[in-house]
Coordinates of C-alpha atoms in Angstrom, one line a residue:
Chain H
X1 CA 1.4 -41.7 -19.0
X2 CA 0.7 -41.0 -22.7
X3 CA -1.3 -38.0 -24.1
X4 CA -1.5 -35.8 -26.9
X5 CA -2.4 -32.1 -27.7
X6 CA -3.9 -31.9 -31.4
X7 CA -4.2 -28.4 -32.6
X8 CA -3.8 -26.2 -29.4
X9 CA -4.6 -22.7 -29.1
X10 CA -4.1 -21.1 -25.0
X11 CA -3.1 -18.3 -23.3
X12 CA -1.0 -17.5 -20.7
X13 CA -2.1 -18.1 -17.4
X14 CA -1.2 -14.6 -16.6
X15 CA -2.6 -12.6 -19.7
X16 CA -5.4 -10.3 -20.0
X17 CA -8.1 -10.6 -21.4
X18 CA -6.7 -8.4 -24.7
X19 CA -3.8 -10.5 -25.2
X20 CA -3.6 -13.0 -28.4
X21 CA -3.2 -16.7 -27.7
X22 CA 0.9 -18.1 -26.4
X23 CA 0.5 -20.8 -28.3
X24 CA -1.3 -21.3 -31.9
X25 CA -1.9 -24.4 -33.6
X26 CA 0.4 -26.5 -31.2
X27 CA 0.2 -30.6 -31.3
X28 CA 2.2 -32.9 -29.6
X29 CA 2.1 -36.6 -29.2
X30 CA 4.2 -37.9 -26.4
X31 CA 4.8 -41.6 -25.9
X32 CA 3.9 -43.1 -21.9
X33 CA 7.4 -42.8 -19.8
X34 CA 8.9 -40.5 -23.1
X35 CA 11.7 -37.7 -21.7
X36 CA 10.9 -34.3 -24.1
X37 CA 13.1 -31.3 -23.7
X38 CA 11.0 -27.9 -24.5
X39 CA 13.1 -25.1 -25.3
X40 CA 13.0 -21.8 -27.6
X41 CA 13.6 -18.0 -26.7
X42 CA 11.8 -16.2 -23.7
X43 CA 8.2 -16.2 -24.9
X44 CA 7.9 -18.7 -26.7
X45 CA 5.3 -19.8 -24.5
X46 CA 6.9 -22.5 -23.0
X47 CA 5.1 -22.0 -19.9
X48 CA 1.8 -22.4 -21.4
X49 CA 2.4 -25.2 -23.3
X50 CA 3.4 -27.3 -19.7
X51 CA 0.5 -25.2 -17.9
X52 CA -2.2 -26.8 -20.7
X53 CA -0.8 -30.3 -20.3
X54 CA -0.9 -30.3 -16.8
X55 CA -4.4 -29.4 -17.1
X56 CA -3.9 -26.3 -14.9
X57 CA -5.1 -24.0 -18.1
X58 CA -8.2 -24.7 -20.7
X59 CA -7.0 -24.7 -24.0
X60 CA -9.5 -22.1 -26.3
X61 CA -9.4 -24.1 -28.9
X62 CA -7.7 -27.5 -29.9
X63 CA -8.2 -30.8 -28.1
X64 CA -6.3 -32.6 -25.5
X65 CA -6.4 -36.5 -24.6
X66 CA -4.8 -38.7 -21.9
X67 CA -5.3 -42.2 -23.7
X68 CA -8.3 -42.0 -24.7
X69 CA -9.9 -38.6 -21.6
X70 CA -10.2 -35.6 -22.6
X71 CA -9.7 -33.7 -19.6
X72 CA -11.7 -31.2 -19.6
X73 CA -15.0 -32.9 -21.3
X74 CA -14.7 -35.2 -17.4
X75 CA -16.4 -34.1 -14.4
X76 CA -14.3 -32.3 -11.9
X77 CA -14.1 -34.8 -9.1
X78 CA -12.5 -37.1 -11.7
X79 CA -10.5 -34.8 -13.2
X80 CA -9.0 -33.3 -9.9
X81 CA -8.1 -37.6 -9.7
X82 CA -7.1 -37.3 -13.4
X83 CA -4.9 -34.5 -11.6
X84 CA -3.2 -36.5 -8.9
X85 CA -1.5 -38.4 -11.8
X86 CA 0.6 -34.7 -13.4
X87 CA 2.8 -33.0 -11.1
X88 CA 3.5 -29.7 -12.5
X89 CA 7.0 -28.3 -11.3
X90 CA 6.2 -24.5 -11.6
X91 CA 9.7 -21.8 -12.4
X92 CA 9.1 -20.4 -8.9
X93 CA 8.9 -23.2 -6.3
X94 CA 4.8 -22.4 -4.3
X95 CA 6.4 -23.5 -1.7
X96 CA 5.2 -20.7 2.3
X97 CA 8.2 -19.4 3.8
X98 CA 7.1 -20.5 7.1
X99 CA 6.8 -24.3 6.1
X100 CA 9.2 -26.3 7.1
X101 CA 10.9 -28.4 4.0
X102 CA 9.6 -31.6 5.7
X103 CA 6.4 -30.6 5.2
X104 CA 6.8 -28.5 1.6
X105 CA 8.4 -32.5 -0.1
X106 CA 5.5 -34.2 1.5
X107 CA 2.9 -31.6 -0.2
X108 CA 3.4 -33.8 -2.7
X109 CA 2.5 -36.8 -1.2
X110 CA -1.3 -34.9 -0.6
X111 CA -3.5 -36.5 -3.6
X112 CA -2.8 -40.6 -2.4
X113 CA -3.5 -39.4 1.5
X114 CA -6.7 -38.9 2.9
X115 CA -7.4 -35.9 4.6
X116 CA -6.7 -37.0 8.7
X117 CA -3.4 -39.0 7.0
X118 CA -2.5 -35.4 5.5
X119 CA -3.4 -34.0 9.1
X120 CA -1.6 -35.7 10.8
X121 CA 1.2 -35.5 8.8
X122 CA 1.8 -32.4 9.7
X123 CA 1.4 -32.1 13.3
X124 CA 4.1 -35.5 13.0
X125 CA 5.7 -36.4 9.3
X126 CA 4.7 -40.0 8.9
X127 CA 6.7 -40.4 5.8
X128 CA 9.8 -39.1 7.1
X129 CA 12.2 -41.1 5.4
X130 CA 10.7 -40.7 2.2
X131 CA 11.1 -36.7 2.0
X132 CA 14.4 -37.6 3.3
X133 CA 15.0 -39.8 0.4
X134 CA 14.0 -37.1 -2.2
X135 CA 16.0 -33.9 -0.9
X136 CA 19.4 -36.9 -0.7
X137 CA 18.5 -36.9 -4.7
X138 CA 18.6 -33.3 -5.2
X139 CA 21.7 -33.0 -1.9
X140 CA 19.3 -31.4 0.6
X141 CA 19.5 -33.9 3.2
X142 CA 20.4 -31.9 6.3
X143 CA 17.6 -29.0 4.8
X144 CA 15.5 -32.0 6.3
X145 CA 13.9 -29.6 9.3
X146 CA 14.9 -26.0 8.3
X147 CA 12.2 -23.5 7.4
X148 CA 12.2 -22.9 3.7
X149 CA 12.2 -19.1 4.0
X150 CA 16.0 -19.7 5.1
X151 CA 16.6 -21.5 2.4
X152 CA 18.7 -20.0 -0.8
X153 CA 16.6 -19.3 -4.0
X154 CA 18.4 -22.3 -5.8
X155 CA 17.9 -24.5 -2.5
X156 CA 13.9 -23.6 -3.0
X157 CA 13.7 -24.7 -5.7
X158 CA 15.1 -28.1 -5.3
X159 CA 13.3 -28.7 -2.7
X160 CA 9.4 -27.7 -5.1
X161 CA 11.9 -30.7 -7.7
X162 CA 11.9 -33.1 -4.6
X163 CA 8.0 -32.2 -3.9
X164 CA 7.5 -34.0 -7.2
X165 CA 9.4 -36.7 -6.3
X166 CA 7.7 -38.2 -3.6
X167 CA 4.1 -37.5 -5.8
X168 CA 3.1 -40.4 -7.7
X169 CA 3.1 -39.0 -10.5
X170 CA 3.4 -40.4 -13.4
X171 CA 3.5 -36.9 -15.7
X172 CA 5.5 -34.8 -14.8
X173 CA 5.6 -31.3 -16.4
X174 CA 8.1 -29.2 -14.7
X175 CA 9.3 -25.4 -15.7
X176 CA 12.0 -24.3 -16.0
X177 CA 13.8 -26.4 -13.1
X178 CA 17.4 -25.1 -13.8
X179 CA 16.7 -21.1 -13.6
X180 CA 18.4 -20.1 -10.2
X181 CA 20.9 -23.0 -10.0
X182 CA 24.4 -23.1 -11.0
X183 CA 26.2 -25.1 -13.8
X184 CA 27.4 -27.8 -11.6
X185 CA 23.8 -28.0 -9.0
X186 CA 21.4 -27.9 -12.7
X187 CA 23.5 -31.2 -14.1
X188 CA 22.8 -33.3 -10.5
X189 CA 19.1 -31.7 -10.9
X190 CA 18.6 -32.7 -14.3
X191 CA 20.3 -36.2 -14.2
X192 CA 18.1 -36.7 -11.2
X193 CA 15.1 -36.3 -12.7
X194 CA 15.3 -38.1 -15.2
X195 CA 16.7 -40.8 -13.0
X196 CA 13.3 -40.3 -10.9
X197 CA 11.2 -40.8 -14.5
X198 CA 13.2 -43.5 -15.2
X199 CA 13.0 -45.5 -12.0
X200 CA 8.8 -45.5 -12.4
X201 CA 8.1 -45.3 -16.0
X202 CA 7.1 -41.7 -16.0
X203 CA 6.7 -39.0 -18.9
X204 CA 8.6 -36.3 -18.3
X205 CA 8.4 -33.1 -20.1
X206 CA 11.0 -29.7 -19.0
X207 CA 11.0 -26.8 -20.5
X208 CA 15.1 -25.3 -20.9
X209 CA 16.7 -22.7 -21.6
X210 CA 20.2 -23.7 -20.6
X211 CA 19.8 -25.5 -24.7
X212 CA 23.2 -27.7 -24.4
X213 CA 21.6 -29.3 -21.0
X214 CA 18.9 -29.9 -22.8
X215 CA 20.5 -31.7 -26.1
X216 CA 22.5 -34.1 -24.2
X217 CA 20.0 -35.7 -22.0
X218 CA 17.1 -35.7 -24.0
X219 CA 16.2 -38.1 -26.3
X220 CA 13.8 -36.0 -28.1
X221 CA 13.3 -32.4 -28.1
X222 CA 10.6 -29.9 -28.9
X223 CA 12.1 -26.3 -30.6
X224 CA 9.3 -23.8 -29.7
X225 CA 9.1 -19.8 -31.3
X226 CA 5.9 -17.3 -30.8
X227 CA 3.9 -20.1 -30.2
X228 CA 4.1 -22.5 -33.1
X229 CA 6.8 -26.2 -32.7
X230 CA 9.6 -25.4 -35.5
X231 CA 10.7 -28.6 -34.7
X232 CA 9.7 -31.9 -33.2
X233 CA 13.1 -34.5 -33.6
X234 CA 15.0 -36.8 -31.5
X235 CA 18.0 -34.9 -30.2
X236 CA 20.7 -36.3 -32.4
X237 CA 19.3 -34.8 -35.6
X238 CA 19.5 -31.2 -34.1
X239 CA 21.6 -29.2 -35.9
X240 CA 23.6 -25.5 -34.5
X241 CA 21.7 -24.6 -37.6
X242 CA 18.0 -24.8 -36.3
X243 CA 19.3 -23.5 -32.9
X244 CA 20.6 -20.5 -34.8
X245 CA 16.9 -20.1 -36.2
X246 CA 14.7 -20.6 -33.4
X247 CA 16.5 -18.0 -31.4
X248 CA 16.7 -15.8 -34.2
X249 CA 16.7 -11.8 -32.9
X250 CA 17.0 -13.6 -29.8
X251 CA 20.8 -15.2 -29.9
X252 CA 21.9 -13.3 -26.8
X253 CA 19.8 -15.2 -24.6
X254 CA 21.5 -18.3 -25.9
X255 CA 24.6 -17.1 -24.4
X256 CA 24.1 -14.9 -21.2
X257 CA 22.1 -17.2 -18.2
X258 CA 18.9 -15.4 -17.7
X259 CA 19.8 -13.6 -14.7
X260 CA 16.2 -14.4 -12.8
X261 CA 13.2 -15.3 -13.9
X262 CA 11.4 -12.0 -14.2
X263 CA 14.3 -10.9 -16.8
X264 CA 12.6 -13.7 -19.0
X265 CA 10.0 -10.5 -20.1
X266 CA 7.8 -10.2 -22.6
X267 CA 10.4 -8.8 -25.8
X268 CA 8.7 -6.3 -28.7
X269 CA 5.7 -8.2 -31.2
X270 CA 5.5 -10.9 -29.0
X271 CA 1.9 -13.1 -28.9
X272 CA 1.1 -12.5 -25.7
X273 CA 2.9 -11.0 -22.7
X274 CA 4.6 -13.4 -20.8
X275 CA 5.7 -13.4 -17.2
X276 CA 6.9 -16.7 -17.1
X277 CA 5.8 -17.5 -13.5
Chain U
X1 CA 13.3 54.8 -11.6
X2 CA 13.1 52.6 -9.3
X3 CA 10.5 54.3 -7.5
X4 CA 8.8 54.8 -10.4
X5 CA 8.5 51.4 -11.7
X6 CA 7.7 50.7 -8.1
X7 CA 4.4 52.9 -8.5
X8 CA 3.3 52.1 -12.1
X9 CA 2.6 48.3 -10.8
X10 CA 1.2 49.3 -7.5
X11 CA -1.7 51.7 -10.0
X12 CA -1.9 48.5 -12.5
X13 CA -1.8 45.6 -10.6
X14 CA -4.7 44.6 -9.2
X15 CA -5.0 43.8 -5.3
X16 CA -4.0 40.3 -4.7
X17 CA -6.7 37.9 -3.3
X18 CA -6.4 34.4 -2.3
X19 CA -8.4 32.7 -5.1
X20 CA -9.2 29.5 -1.9
X21 CA -10.8 32.6 -0.2
X22 CA -14.9 32.2 -1.1
X23 CA -14.4 28.4 -1.2
X24 CA -13.2 28.6 2.3
X25 CA -16.0 30.8 3.8
X26 CA -18.1 28.7 1.8
X27 CA -17.4 25.5 3.3
X28 CA -17.2 26.2 6.6
X29 CA -20.8 28.2 6.4
X30 CA -21.9 24.6 5.4
X31 CA -20.7 22.8 8.0
X32 CA -22.0 25.5 10.5
X33 CA -25.1 24.8 9.1
X34 CA -25.2 21.5 9.3
X35 CA -23.6 20.7 13.0
X36 CA -26.3 23.4 14.7
X37 CA -29.3 21.1 14.6
X38 CA -27.5 18.1 15.6
X39 CA -25.8 20.1 18.6
X40 CA -29.3 21.0 19.6
X41 CA -31.5 17.5 19.0
X42 CA -28.5 16.3 21.1
X43 CA -29.2 18.8 23.6
X44 CA -26.0 19.7 24.5
X45 CA -26.0 22.3 26.7
X46 CA -21.7 21.7 28.3
X47 CA -22.3 25.2 30.9
X48 CA -25.0 23.0 32.8
X49 CA -22.1 21.4 33.7
X50 CA -20.7 24.0 35.9
X51 CA -24.7 25.2 36.9
X52 CA -24.0 25.0 40.9
X53 CA -27.1 22.4 40.8
X54 CA -25.2 19.8 39.2
X55 CA -21.2 21.0 40.0
X56 CA -22.2 19.8 44.4
X57 CA -23.1 16.4 43.5
X58 CA -20.7 16.1 40.3
X59 CA -17.6 17.4 43.2
X60 CA -18.8 14.8 46.3
X61 CA -19.2 11.8 43.9
X62 CA -15.4 12.7 42.1
X63 CA -14.1 13.5 46.2
X64 CA -15.9 10.3 47.2
X65 CA -13.0 8.4 44.7
X66 CA -10.4 9.3 47.6
X67 CA -9.1 7.2 49.1
X68 CA -9.7 4.2 46.9
X69 CA -11.5 1.1 48.4
X70 CA -8.3 -1.1 49.1
X71 CA -9.7 -3.5 52.1
X72 CA -8.5 -7.6 51.4
X73 CA -12.8 -8.7 51.2
X74 CA -13.4 -6.0 48.4
X75 CA -10.2 -6.3 46.7
X76 CA -10.5 -10.1 46.4
X77 CA -14.1 -10.0 45.5
X78 CA -12.6 -7.0 42.3
X79 CA -9.8 -9.5 41.1
X80 CA -12.1 -12.3 41.5
X81 CA -13.6 -10.2 38.6
X82 CA -11.6 -9.2 36.6
X83 CA -10.9 -13.0 36.6
X84 CA -14.3 -14.0 34.7
X85 CA -14.5 -10.4 33.1
X86 CA -11.2 -12.1 31.2
X87 CA -12.8 -15.6 31.0
X88 CA -15.6 -14.1 29.9
X89 CA -13.6 -12.6 26.6
X90 CA -11.4 -15.9 26.6
X91 CA -14.3 -18.6 26.1
X92 CA -16.2 -16.3 24.0
X93 CA -13.3 -15.6 21.3
X94 CA -12.9 -19.8 21.0
X95 CA -16.8 -20.3 21.0
X96 CA -17.0 -17.7 18.0
X97 CA -13.4 -19.5 16.5
X98 CA -15.6 -22.7 15.9
X99 CA -17.9 -21.0 13.5
X100 CA -15.7 -18.0 12.5
X101 CA -12.8 -20.8 11.2
X102 CA -15.5 -22.6 9.2
X103 CA -16.9 -20.3 7.4
X104 CA -14.0 -18.1 6.4
X105 CA -12.6 -21.2 4.8
X106 CA -16.0 -22.5 3.1
X107 CA -16.1 -18.3 1.6
X108 CA -12.5 -18.3 0.6
X109 CA -12.2 -18.4 -3.4
X110 CA -8.7 -19.1 -3.3
X111 CA -9.7 -22.6 -2.6
X112 CA -12.2 -22.6 -5.6
X113 CA -11.5 -25.9 -7.2
X114 CA -13.9 -24.5 -10.3
X115 CA -11.9 -21.2 -10.6
X116 CA -8.7 -23.2 -11.6
X117 CA -9.1 -22.9 -14.8
X118 CA -12.0 -20.1 -15.7
X119 CA -14.4 -18.5 -13.8
X120 CA -16.6 -20.8 -10.4
X121 CA -18.4 -23.2 -11.3
X122 CA -23.2 -21.6 -10.2
X123 CA -22.9 -23.5 -6.9
X124 CA -19.7 -22.9 -5.3
X125 CA -20.2 -19.3 -5.9
X126 CA -23.8 -18.8 -4.1
X127 CA -22.1 -21.4 -1.3
X128 CA -18.9 -19.3 -0.9
X129 CA -21.5 -15.8 -0.8
X130 CA -23.8 -17.4 1.0
X131 CA -21.2 -18.1 3.9
X132 CA -19.9 -14.0 3.2
X133 CA -23.5 -12.8 4.2
X134 CA -23.9 -15.0 7.2
X135 CA -20.4 -13.5 8.4
X136 CA -21.6 -10.3 7.9
X137 CA -24.6 -10.4 9.1
X138 CA -23.1 -12.0 12.4
X139 CA -21.1 -9.0 12.9
X140 CA -23.1 -6.2 11.6
X141 CA -25.5 -6.7 15.7
X142 CA -23.3 -4.8 18.1
X143 CA -22.2 -7.5 21.5
X144 CA -24.8 -4.9 23.6
X145 CA -27.7 -6.1 22.2
X146 CA -26.9 -9.7 21.9
X147 CA -25.7 -9.0 25.7
X148 CA -29.7 -7.0 26.1
X149 CA -31.1 -10.5 24.1
X150 CA -28.9 -13.3 25.9
X151 CA -29.1 -11.4 29.6
X152 CA -33.2 -11.9 28.8
X153 CA -33.3 -15.4 27.8
X154 CA -30.3 -17.1 30.0
X155 CA -30.5 -14.8 33.1
X156 CA -27.7 -12.5 34.6
X157 CA -24.3 -13.2 34.8
X158 CA -21.2 -14.2 32.3
X159 CA -23.2 -16.9 30.4
X160 CA -24.4 -13.9 28.4
X161 CA -21.6 -12.6 28.1
X162 CA -19.7 -15.3 26.3
X163 CA -22.7 -15.8 24.8
X164 CA -22.8 -12.3 22.9
X165 CA -19.1 -12.4 22.6
X166 CA -19.4 -15.7 21.1
X167 CA -22.1 -14.3 18.2
X168 CA -20.6 -10.8 17.2
X169 CA -17.1 -11.6 17.3
X170 CA -17.0 -15.5 14.9
X171 CA -18.9 -12.6 12.2
X172 CA -15.8 -10.4 12.6
X173 CA -13.2 -12.3 12.4
X174 CA -15.1 -14.7 10.4
X175 CA -14.7 -12.1 7.7
X176 CA -11.8 -10.8 8.1
X177 CA -9.9 -14.5 8.2
X178 CA -11.5 -14.7 4.5
X179 CA -10.4 -11.4 3.4
X180 CA -6.8 -12.2 5.3
X181 CA -7.0 -15.6 3.4
X182 CA -7.2 -13.7 -0.5
X183 CA -4.9 -11.1 0.2
X184 CA -1.9 -13.1 0.5
X185 CA 0.0 -15.0 -1.9
X186 CA -2.8 -17.5 -3.3
X187 CA 0.8 -19.1 -5.2
X188 CA 1.2 -22.5 -2.9
X189 CA -2.5 -23.1 -3.3
X190 CA -3.4 -23.4 -6.3
X191 CA -0.6 -25.5 -6.5
X192 CA -1.0 -27.9 -4.4
X193 CA -4.6 -27.9 -6.2
X194 CA -3.8 -28.3 -10.0
X195 CA -1.6 -31.7 -8.7
X196 CA -4.7 -32.6 -7.2
X197 CA -5.2 -32.2 -3.5
X198 CA -8.4 -31.2 -2.1
X199 CA -9.7 -28.5 -1.1
X200 CA -8.3 -29.2 2.9
X201 CA -5.6 -29.9 2.2
X202 CA -4.2 -27.4 0.3
X203 CA -5.9 -25.4 3.2
X204 CA -3.5 -26.8 5.5
X205 CA -0.2 -27.6 3.3
X206 CA -0.6 -24.0 2.0
X207 CA -2.5 -21.9 2.2
X208 CA -3.1 -21.6 6.0
X209 CA 1.4 -21.6 6.6
X210 CA 1.1 -18.9 4.3
X211 CA -1.0 -16.5 6.1
X212 CA -0.5 -17.9 9.9
X213 CA 1.5 -15.1 11.0
X214 CA -0.9 -13.1 10.6
X215 CA -3.6 -15.4 11.2
X216 CA -2.6 -15.2 14.4
X217 CA -2.4 -11.7 15.0
X218 CA -5.6 -10.1 13.8
X219 CA -7.2 -13.5 16.5
X220 CA -5.0 -12.0 19.5
X221 CA -6.1 -8.0 18.6
X222 CA -9.6 -9.3 18.9
X223 CA -9.1 -11.4 21.9
X224 CA -7.5 -7.5 23.4
X225 CA -10.6 -5.6 22.5
X226 CA -13.2 -8.3 23.9
X227 CA -11.6 -7.8 27.0
X228 CA -12.5 -4.5 26.7
X229 CA -15.0 -5.1 25.9
X230 CA -16.3 -8.0 28.7
X231 CA -16.1 -5.5 30.9
X232 CA -18.8 -3.3 28.8
X233 CA -20.9 -5.6 28.4
X234 CA -20.9 -6.5 32.7
X235 CA -23.4 -2.7 32.5
X236 CA -26.2 -5.2 31.1
X237 CA -25.8 -8.0 33.7
X238 CA -23.5 -9.4 32.0
X239 CA -21.1 -10.6 34.7
X240 CA -17.5 -9.6 35.4
X241 CA -16.2 -6.2 36.8
X242 CA -18.4 -3.9 34.5
X243 CA -21.2 -5.7 36.7
X244 CA -19.9 -4.6 40.5
X245 CA -19.0 -1.3 38.8
X246 CA -22.4 -0.7 37.8
X247 CA -23.0 -2.2 41.1
X248 CA -21.5 0.0 42.9
X249 CA -21.9 3.1 40.1
X250 CA -25.7 3.1 41.0
X251 CA -25.0 3.2 44.8
X252 CA -22.9 6.4 44.3
X253 CA -20.1 4.4 46.7
X254 CA -17.2 6.5 44.9
X255 CA -14.7 4.7 46.3
X256 CA -15.6 1.1 45.4
X257 CA -15.5 3.0 41.4
X258 CA -12.3 4.2 41.7
X259 CA -11.2 1.0 42.7
X260 CA -12.6 -1.0 40.0
X261 CA -11.6 2.0 37.3
X262 CA -7.6 1.2 38.5
X263 CA -7.7 -1.8 38.0
X264 CA -10.6 -1.6 35.0
X265 CA -6.9 0.5 33.4
X266 CA -4.2 -1.9 35.1
X267 CA -5.8 -4.8 32.9
X268 CA -6.6 -3.1 29.5
X269 CA -3.4 -2.0 30.1
X270 CA -1.8 -6.3 30.8
X271 CA -3.8 -7.1 27.9
X272 CA -2.8 -4.6 25.8
X273 CA 1.1 -5.8 26.2
X274 CA 0.5 -9.5 26.8
X275 CA -1.0 -9.2 22.8
X276 CA 1.7 -6.7 21.4
X277 CA 4.1 -9.1 23.1
X278 CA 2.5 -12.1 21.5
X279 CA 2.4 -10.5 17.8
X280 CA 5.9 -9.4 18.3
X281 CA 7.2 -13.0 18.3
X282 CA 5.6 -14.1 16.1
X283 CA 9.1 -14.7 14.0

């Protein structure tokens, strides 16, 4: 799925009324099947940008278009049908603790199912094979019938990604998919995501804290800083100096792993209070 | 020297006073002034309990309590009526759920698609508020009043009790279900809605599993309350143990009343234990 974002201004989903905009005049055009990584220090607006692209928040200024369709100009049922083609994987996986993994994964199929089908699948999972295959991509096959609250944080994050795999989305928007994973799992997860997107020709936009993973795996990398696009280039053209400039005053984020999502909270003088959730 | 200092202190320092004293006296006085008329109005004369005119029949009635009536025919009747009381409560709760669940789902703001991005649209907001008002209205009439009404409509018997419990409890359950659904973590539900699921799908895959334990626990607790209240409803003719107890009371049959009181206490204790056990085992 292709989209264009023109001169967009938007506020973080958790922003309070008085807070400044998290995105200020961001423009971005992505062709169908493209794979783009978004990097930048915490508080740069990565989460807000993904929420805008997922039609989860309405930009206060500027325009978003999927092909010729402006999602905020169409009727609400049509918007809800459009949302079925977008998949937003948020940083903290949105899984009810008492749900079984198989149900949590198959929740990705909901937009394609009728209510009756989805309720029936609640009593006896109708697409177990699909869920198992999706989990296998993230090395979690054996957890198929576990309960979500018996999983570790990293496992939950990968279950959240597996939910995206079973959906028939045309645009994957993945927010910090690797924040709770160790380096080996992180590499495996990002390869699986890229593979899935490639197989079905879907567009993949991922925000990443790991600059090296972004540069190695994504043909196109967007650098975001203080709610503004700092650069938007093929990965090969990005120099270490540009990365240094992007993370100026926040160089520790380049070297230190981000411990927990909540640690990425705001430093002084940022455009918006970011809770990174 | 030290004696001198001591004397100086006692002379010059003003006597210590508790600064809160006047306030306390005033509040106590106001409370008494407000309470007195209510005591007069309710003809509260506890000493009349002990006047010879009332003491004798009271003691005789209570004396009749011993021994409780324990013959097989009577016990069988009491057990049957006890079971009927439980059945009235259970059927009433089941009927209440039929109305409470849909109304609670309709009233839940978390399931709003328009509220995903900005304010809820006007029509859905009105519908949600409407469902809320219906629940509050259902809840605001006590089940005893409904039982009195239904005894007139459908006649003496358990049906009146079932309908009375169903109406009041649908309001109670629906309102609290709505509050539980809105107080829990909405993250799972909103992400499903954002990814294109319908409201009911988001309910079944996000909202309900998120809050299942609390919902079940509250339902079991209300079932226990319904058992107690269905026994009371019997007194206005809505069937069950209460109705038998009322008859025995009117006949001044103390031994029957005491048997039924014991059975009633056992029933309440059992319901209490069962609901505590169920809630504990909800993982």
